[in-house]
């Protein structure tokens, strides 16, 4: 009979599992096949799409914001709605929150101010730009289809909570996982916006085979991970597994159950 260990949930590497998609993306204006790129805080142009250009790279935050990885700032409207601008991310700032009108037109949440194209620039418009198609570069997906994708942490003191971007560490903002002062050299993130104040962190999910977070059964070659301190739901735990190119473990063999019983007695 198959069953799951949820309190001390375990992960089994599945070598054929597909690596999950990145949480970062480029915003492509389909008509001209160019990507959005800020040159200043309030000047947003379109340039040839470049996956290695951090200023063209964005990610969604848990607060409905659009974060620019290069600037480490969030896209929003000025107070009078006269222009778009990048400012310090603030989860309480309603002018940084985005939604999609009719699931098609990106707009400031709760406002009739729409993302629009104007002679090579990005601007806000009072009406939806029906000629504009905003895509995730190198995909067929619209910008409206790209929601927040939490990156669940491993170990640390965050109990598996997802990374918060951007987070502040040593008075510097970070929009990606970092290895600064990492004892084992593995990337980590804050799970609150201010690590300097809260000191809550965890390691970021690693997609390739990494022995740092895994215990190998030398008889079978299978690898396992035990996260006894995690406070995740079953669905969140499974997502955490998939972000590491793995899957939640279902035990069907007696010898495996015996092996894992030994592991959990040591590490549980």
mmCIF file of C-alpha atoms in Angstrom:
data_model
loop_
_atom_site.group_PDB
_atom_site.id
_atom_site.type_symbol
_atom_site.label_atom_id
_atom_site.label_comp_id
_atom_site.label_asym_id
_atom_site.label_seq_id
_atom_site.Cartn_x
_atom_site.Cartn_y
_atom_site.Cartn_z
ATOM 1 C CA UNK A 1 0.000 0.000 0.000
ATOM 2 C CA UNK A 2 1.338 3.455 -0.903
ATOM 3 C CA UNK A 3 1.465 6.248 1.643
ATOM 4 C CA UNK A 4 3.144 9.598 2.163
ATOM 5 C CA UNK A 5 5.234 10.797 5.073
ATOM 6 C CA UNK A 6 3.991 14.343 5.549
ATOM 7 C CA UNK A 7 5.429 15.444 8.879
ATOM 8 C CA UNK A 8 8.959 14.446 7.905
ATOM 9 C CA UNK A 9 8.292 14.594 4.206
ATOM 10 C CA UNK A 10 10.820 12.920 1.952
ATOM 11 C CA UNK A 11 11.810 13.511 -1.608
ATOM 12 C CA UNK A 12 12.931 10.907 -4.088
ATOM 13 C CA UNK A 13 14.965 12.009 -7.108
ATOM 14 C CA UNK A 14 13.218 11.160 -10.369
ATOM 15 C CA UNK A 15 15.837 11.518 -13.101
ATOM 16 C CA UNK A 16 13.206 11.770 -15.848
ATOM 17 C CA UNK A 17 11.272 14.580 -14.174
ATOM 18 C CA UNK A 18 11.144 17.831 -16.145
ATOM 19 C CA UNK A 19 12.790 20.831 -14.539
ATOM 20 C CA UNK A 20 10.235 23.462 -13.502
ATOM 21 C CA UNK A 21 10.131 26.788 -15.285
ATOM 22 C CA UNK A 22 12.026 29.825 -14.035
ATOM 23 C CA UNK A 23 10.164 32.496 -12.078
ATOM 24 C CA UNK A 24 11.849 35.207 -14.182
ATOM 25 C CA UNK A 25 10.695 36.395 -17.592
ATOM 26 C CA UNK A 26 11.088 39.046 -20.292
ATOM 27 C CA UNK A 27 8.122 41.164 -21.402
ATOM 28 C CA UNK A 28 7.835 41.047 -25.189
ATOM 29 C CA UNK A 29 5.808 43.505 -27.271
ATOM 30 C CA UNK A 30 4.738 41.044 -29.925
ATOM 31 C CA UNK A 31 4.074 43.474 -32.781
ATOM 32 C CA UNK A 32 7.736 44.543 -32.965
ATOM 33 C CA UNK A 33 9.274 41.541 -31.173
ATOM 34 C CA UNK A 34 11.112 43.798 -28.737
ATOM 35 C CA UNK A 35 11.409 43.533 -24.971
ATOM 36 C CA UNK A 36 10.719 46.082 -22.283
ATOM 37 C CA UNK A 37 13.838 47.633 -20.749
ATOM 38 C CA UNK A 38 14.095 50.585 -18.358
ATOM 39 C CA UNK A 39 16.929 53.030 -19.005
ATOM 40 C CA UNK A 40 16.007 55.194 -16.041
ATOM 41 C CA UNK A 41 13.423 54.922 -13.289
ATOM 42 C CA UNK A 42 10.761 56.588 -15.423
ATOM 43 C CA UNK A 43 12.014 55.929 -18.971
ATOM 44 C CA UNK A 44 11.023 52.521 -20.362
ATOM 45 C CA UNK A 45 12.044 51.614 -23.894
ATOM 46 C CA UNK A 46 12.001 48.538 -26.093
ATOM 47 C CA UNK A 47 15.195 46.797 -27.170
ATOM 48 C CA UNK A 48 16.187 43.552 -28.840
ATOM 49 C CA UNK A 49 15.315 40.769 -26.431
ATOM 50 C CA UNK A 50 18.296 39.476 -24.466
ATOM 51 C CA UNK A 51 17.790 36.717 -21.891
ATOM 52 C CA UNK A 52 21.077 37.695 -20.200
ATOM 53 C CA UNK A 53 20.120 41.335 -19.721
ATOM 54 C CA UNK A 54 19.066 41.784 -16.094
ATOM 55 C CA UNK A 55 17.295 45.062 -16.878
ATOM 56 C CA UNK A 56 14.997 43.160 -19.230
ATOM 57 C CA UNK A 57 14.342 40.501 -16.603
ATOM 58 C CA UNK A 58 11.232 40.620 -14.423
ATOM 59 C CA UNK A 59 9.498 38.469 -11.843
ATOM 60 C CA UNK A 60 6.126 38.622 -10.126
ATOM 61 C CA UNK A 61 5.963 39.095 -6.370
ATOM 62 C CA UNK A 62 3.445 37.678 -3.905
ATOM 63 C CA UNK A 63 1.929 41.200 -3.654
ATOM 64 C CA UNK A 64 0.903 41.379 -7.339
ATOM 65 C CA UNK A 65 3.930 43.502 -8.192
ATOM 66 C CA UNK A 66 6.213 43.341 -11.228
ATOM 67 C CA UNK A 67 9.829 43.416 -10.039
ATOM 68 C CA UNK A 68 12.716 44.364 -12.329
ATOM 69 C CA UNK A 69 15.665 42.137 -11.437
ATOM 70 C CA UNK A 70 18.327 44.540 -12.737
ATOM 71 C CA UNK A 71 17.034 47.641 -10.964
ATOM 72 C CA UNK A 72 15.688 45.729 -7.944
ATOM 73 C CA UNK A 73 12.685 48.050 -8.146
ATOM 74 C CA UNK A 74 8.983 47.527 -8.836
ATOM 75 C CA UNK A 75 7.018 48.839 -11.817
ATOM 76 C CA UNK A 76 4.118 51.114 -10.977
ATOM 77 C CA UNK A 77 2.336 54.374 -11.645
ATOM 78 C CA UNK A 78 3.267 57.852 -10.492
ATOM 79 C CA UNK A 79 0.930 59.421 -7.949
ATOM 80 C CA UNK A 80 -0.916 61.387 -10.637
ATOM 81 C CA UNK A 81 -0.933 58.437 -13.085
ATOM 82 C CA UNK A 82 0.908 60.558 -15.640
ATOM 83 C CA UNK A 83 3.683 58.022 -16.179
ATOM 84 C CA UNK A 84 5.094 54.625 -15.319
ATOM 85 C CA UNK A 85 8.058 54.490 -12.972
ATOM 86 C CA UNK A 86 10.243 52.083 -11.045
ATOM 87 C CA UNK A 87 10.348 52.665 -7.297
ATOM 88 C CA UNK A 88 11.340 50.779 -4.147
ATOM 89 C CA UNK A 89 9.054 47.774 -3.780
ATOM 90 C CA UNK A 90 6.420 48.254 -1.110
ATOM 91 C CA UNK A 91 3.723 45.624 -0.663
ATOM 92 C CA UNK A 92 1.293 48.277 0.647
ATOM 93 C CA UNK A 93 1.730 50.558 -2.371
ATOM 94 C CA UNK A 94 -1.441 50.123 -4.427
ATOM 95 C CA UNK A 95 0.168 51.899 -7.398
ATOM 96 C CA UNK A 96 2.607 48.970 -7.758
ATOM 97 C CA UNK A 97 -0.075 46.294 -7.926
ATOM 98 C CA UNK A 98 -1.115 44.881 -11.292
ATOM 99 C CA UNK A 99 -4.120 42.974 -12.557
ATOM 100 C CA UNK A 100 -5.490 42.051 -15.962
ATOM 101 C CA UNK A 101 -8.656 43.596 -17.384
ATOM 102 C CA UNK A 102 -10.727 40.892 -19.096
ATOM 103 C CA UNK A 103 -7.740 38.574 -18.560
ATOM 104 C CA UNK A 104 -6.054 40.379 -21.460
ATOM 105 C CA UNK A 105 -4.977 43.940 -20.700
ATOM 106 C CA UNK A 106 -2.403 44.577 -17.911
ATOM 107 C CA UNK A 107 -3.509 47.471 -15.694
ATOM 108 C CA UNK A 108 -2.839 49.066 -12.318
ATOM 109 C CA UNK A 109 -5.012 47.138 -9.891
ATOM 110 C CA UNK A 110 -8.384 48.792 -9.304
ATOM 111 C CA UNK A 111 -7.610 51.598 -11.738
ATOM 112 C CA UNK A 112 -8.405 52.112 -15.406
ATOM 113 C CA UNK A 113 -4.765 52.721 -16.237
ATOM 114 C CA UNK A 114 -3.480 50.258 -18.811
ATOM 115 C CA UNK A 115 -0.045 49.243 -20.041
ATOM 116 C CA UNK A 116 0.334 50.749 -23.496
ATOM 117 C CA UNK A 117 2.831 51.216 -26.333
ATOM 118 C CA UNK A 118 3.697 54.630 -27.757
ATOM 119 C CA UNK A 119 6.450 55.172 -30.362
ATOM 120 C CA UNK A 120 9.014 52.898 -28.779
ATOM 121 C CA UNK A 121 8.104 53.759 -25.193
ATOM 122 C CA UNK A 122 5.898 52.182 -22.543
ATOM 123 C CA UNK A 123 3.221 54.358 -20.998
ATOM 124 C CA UNK A 124 -0.074 54.287 -19.118
ATOM 125 C CA UNK A 125 -3.298 54.794 -21.036
ATOM 126 C CA UNK A 126 -6.875 55.490 -19.939
ATOM 127 C CA UNK A 127 -8.165 52.859 -22.368
ATOM 128 C CA UNK A 128 -6.970 49.335 -23.193
ATOM 129 C CA UNK A 129 -4.489 49.206 -26.063
ATOM 130 C CA UNK A 130 -6.316 46.694 -28.255
ATOM 131 C CA UNK A 131 -3.412 46.595 -30.720
ATOM 132 C CA UNK A 132 -0.866 45.685 -28.050
ATOM 133 C CA UNK A 133 -0.086 42.067 -27.260
ATOM 134 C CA UNK A 134 2.189 41.627 -24.282
ATOM 135 C CA UNK A 135 3.867 38.216 -24.242
ATOM 136 C CA UNK A 136 6.344 36.327 -22.114
ATOM 137 C CA UNK A 137 9.392 36.217 -24.366
ATOM 138 C CA UNK A 138 10.159 32.848 -26.026
ATOM 139 C CA UNK A 139 6.698 31.525 -25.149
ATOM 140 C CA UNK A 140 3.164 31.813 -26.481
ATOM 141 C CA UNK A 141 1.913 32.895 -23.059
ATOM 142 C CA UNK A 142 0.546 36.367 -22.442
ATOM 143 C CA UNK A 143 1.879 38.552 -19.641
ATOM 144 C CA UNK A 144 -1.488 38.116 -17.938
ATOM 145 C CA UNK A 145 -0.862 34.364 -17.684
ATOM 146 C CA UNK A 146 2.307 34.893 -15.641
ATOM 147 C CA UNK A 147 1.451 34.828 -11.964
ATOM 148 C CA UNK A 148 3.522 34.660 -8.809
ATOM 149 C CA UNK A 149 5.545 31.443 -8.580
ATOM 150 C CA UNK A 150 6.795 30.857 -5.031
ATOM 151 C CA UNK A 151 10.269 29.384 -4.549
ATOM 152 C CA UNK A 152 10.051 27.238 -1.426
ATOM 153 C CA UNK A 153 13.170 27.172 0.718
ATOM 154 C CA UNK A 154 15.191 24.284 2.135
ATOM 155 C CA UNK A 155 16.681 24.111 5.629
ATOM 156 C CA UNK A 156 17.548 27.409 7.330
ATOM 157 C CA UNK A 157 15.056 28.732 9.878
ATOM 158 C CA UNK A 158 12.207 29.577 7.509
ATOM 159 C CA UNK A 159 10.272 26.279 7.858
ATOM 160 C CA UNK A 160 10.133 25.933 4.077
ATOM 161 C CA UNK A 161 8.514 29.343 3.484
ATOM 162 C CA UNK A 162 8.951 30.824 0.003
ATOM 163 C CA UNK A 163 11.597 33.405 -0.869
ATOM 164 C CA UNK A 164 10.535 37.042 -0.732
ATOM 165 C CA UNK A 165 11.945 39.232 -3.504
ATOM 166 C CA UNK A 166 13.399 41.716 -3.235
ATOM 167 C CA UNK A 167 14.896 41.185 0.214
ATOM 168 C CA UNK A 168 17.353 43.410 2.050
ATOM 169 C CA UNK A 169 20.601 42.024 3.451
ATOM 170 C CA UNK A 170 23.363 44.223 4.854
ATOM 171 C CA UNK A 171 21.459 47.275 3.613
ATOM 172 C CA UNK A 172 21.489 46.064 0.010
ATOM 173 C CA UNK A 173 18.469 44.849 -1.942
ATOM 174 C CA UNK A 174 18.547 41.497 -3.753
ATOM 175 C CA UNK A 175 16.113 40.347 -6.427
ATOM 176 C CA UNK A 176 17.607 36.845 -6.766
ATOM 177 C CA UNK A 177 19.071 34.142 -4.545
ATOM 178 C CA UNK A 178 22.596 34.947 -3.345
ATOM 179 C CA UNK A 179 25.622 33.085 -1.974
ATOM 180 C CA UNK A 180 26.985 35.964 0.149
ATOM 181 C CA UNK A 181 28.167 34.587 3.530
ATOM 182 C CA UNK A 182 26.741 31.149 2.685
ATOM 183 C CA UNK A 183 28.481 28.583 4.908
ATOM 184 C CA UNK A 184 28.113 25.787 2.352
ATOM 185 C CA UNK A 185 28.308 27.912 -0.793
ATOM 186 C CA UNK A 186 24.660 27.209 -1.650
ATOM 187 C CA UNK A 187 22.342 30.045 -2.773
ATOM 188 C CA UNK A 188 19.917 31.378 -0.206
ATOM 189 C CA UNK A 189 17.205 34.009 0.171
ATOM 190 C CA UNK A 190 15.238 35.876 2.780
ATOM 191 C CA UNK A 191 11.670 34.818 3.472
ATOM 192 C CA UNK A 192 10.804 38.301 4.715
ATOM 193 C CA UNK A 193 11.661 41.566 3.011
ATOM 194 C CA UNK A 194 14.236 42.584 5.633
ATOM 195 C CA UNK A 195 16.772 39.924 6.601
ATOM 196 C CA UNK A 196 18.764 42.503 8.577
ATOM 197 C CA UNK A 197 15.807 42.932 10.917
ATOM 198 C CA UNK A 198 14.120 39.521 10.876
ATOM 199 C CA UNK A 199 17.000 37.073 10.174
ATOM 200 C CA UNK A 200 14.651 34.509 8.581
ATOM 201 C CA UNK A 201 16.295 32.701 5.666
ATOM 202 C CA UNK A 202 16.447 29.415 3.777
ATOM 203 C CA UNK A 203 18.327 27.838 0.913
ATOM 204 C CA UNK A 204 16.907 28.212 -2.582
ATOM 205 C CA UNK A 205 15.755 25.100 -4.473
ATOM 206 C CA UNK A 206 18.546 23.629 -6.603
ATOM 207 C CA UNK A 207 17.368 21.978 -9.803
ATOM 208 C CA UNK A 208 20.450 19.942 -10.641
ATOM 209 C CA UNK A 209 21.693 16.925 -8.685
ATOM 210 C CA UNK A 210 23.166 18.314 -5.466
ATOM 211 C CA UNK A 211 24.485 16.111 -2.657
ATOM 212 C CA UNK A 212 24.380 19.014 -0.182
ATOM 213 C CA UNK A 213 20.675 18.490 0.547
ATOM 214 C CA UNK A 214 20.332 14.792 -0.250
ATOM 215 C CA UNK A 215 21.060 11.444 1.380
ATOM 216 C CA UNK A 216 21.982 8.687 -1.051
ATOM 217 C CA UNK A 217 21.000 5.055 -0.593
ATOM 218 C CA UNK A 218 24.181 3.383 -1.831
ATOM 219 C CA UNK A 219 22.353 0.089 -2.414
ATOM 220 C CA UNK A 220 19.726 1.495 -4.786
ATOM 221 C CA UNK A 221 21.232 4.818 -5.882
ATOM 222 C CA UNK A 222 18.057 6.648 -4.864
ATOM 223 C CA UNK A 223 18.411 9.954 -3.053
ATOM 224 C CA UNK A 224 16.230 11.297 -0.260
ATOM 225 C CA UNK A 225 15.679 14.592 1.498
ATOM 226 C CA UNK A 226 14.120 14.959 4.939
ATOM 227 C CA UNK A 227 12.579 18.293 5.948
ATOM 228 C CA UNK A 228 11.318 17.695 9.447
ATOM 229 C CA UNK A 229 10.977 21.406 10.279
ATOM 230 C CA UNK A 230 8.971 22.397 7.217
ATOM 231 C CA UNK A 231 5.446 23.725 7.736
ATOM 232 C CA UNK A 232 4.074 23.239 4.220
ATOM 233 C CA UNK A 233 0.832 21.833 2.924
ATOM 234 C CA UNK A 234 0.917 18.702 0.764
ATOM 235 C CA UNK A 235 0.591 20.783 -2.419
ATOM 236 C CA UNK A 236 3.326 23.189 -1.318
ATOM 237 C CA UNK A 237 5.582 20.264 -0.374
ATOM 238 C CA UNK A 238 5.068 18.719 -3.795
ATOM 239 C CA UNK A 239 5.878 22.028 -5.492
ATOM 240 C CA UNK A 240 9.049 22.268 -3.409
ATOM 241 C CA UNK A 241 10.000 18.802 -4.619
ATOM 242 C CA UNK A 242 9.366 19.653 -8.241
ATOM 243 C CA UNK A 243 11.513 22.771 -7.970
ATOM 244 C CA UNK A 244 14.389 20.416 -7.149
ATOM 245 C CA UNK A 245 13.737 18.085 -10.081
ATOM 246 C CA UNK A 246 12.111 15.587 -7.715
ATOM 247 C CA UNK A 247 8.777 14.268 -6.511
ATOM 248 C CA UNK A 248 7.138 13.502 -3.182
ATOM 249 C CA UNK A 249 7.944 9.982 -2.110
ATOM 250 C CA UNK A 250 5.370 7.210 -2.172
ATOM 251 C CA UNK A 251 6.619 4.067 -0.412
ATOM 252 C CA UNK A 252 5.647 0.775 -2.031
ATOM 253 C CA UNK A 253 8.510 -1.543 -1.045
ATOM 254 C CA UNK A 254 9.184 -2.983 2.402
ATOM 255 C CA UNK A 255 12.966 -2.621 2.078
ATOM 256 C CA UNK A 256 12.535 1.088 1.286
ATOM 257 C CA UNK A 257 10.225 1.566 4.253
ATOM 258 C CA UNK A 258 12.805 -0.071 6.508
ATOM 259 C CA UNK A 259 15.605 2.108 5.123
ATOM 260 C CA UNK A 260 13.581 5.300 5.594
ATOM 261 C CA UNK A 261 12.518 4.337 9.086
ATOM 262 C CA UNK A 262 16.208 4.302 9.953
ATOM 263 C CA UNK A 263 16.779 7.691 8.352
ATOM 264 C CA UNK A 264 13.878 9.358 10.119
ATOM 265 C CA UNK A 265 15.035 8.005 13.481
ATOM 266 C CA UNK A 266 18.361 9.738 12.901
ATOM 267 C CA UNK A 267 17.245 12.941 11.198
ATOM 268 C CA UNK A 268 13.619 13.307 12.290
#
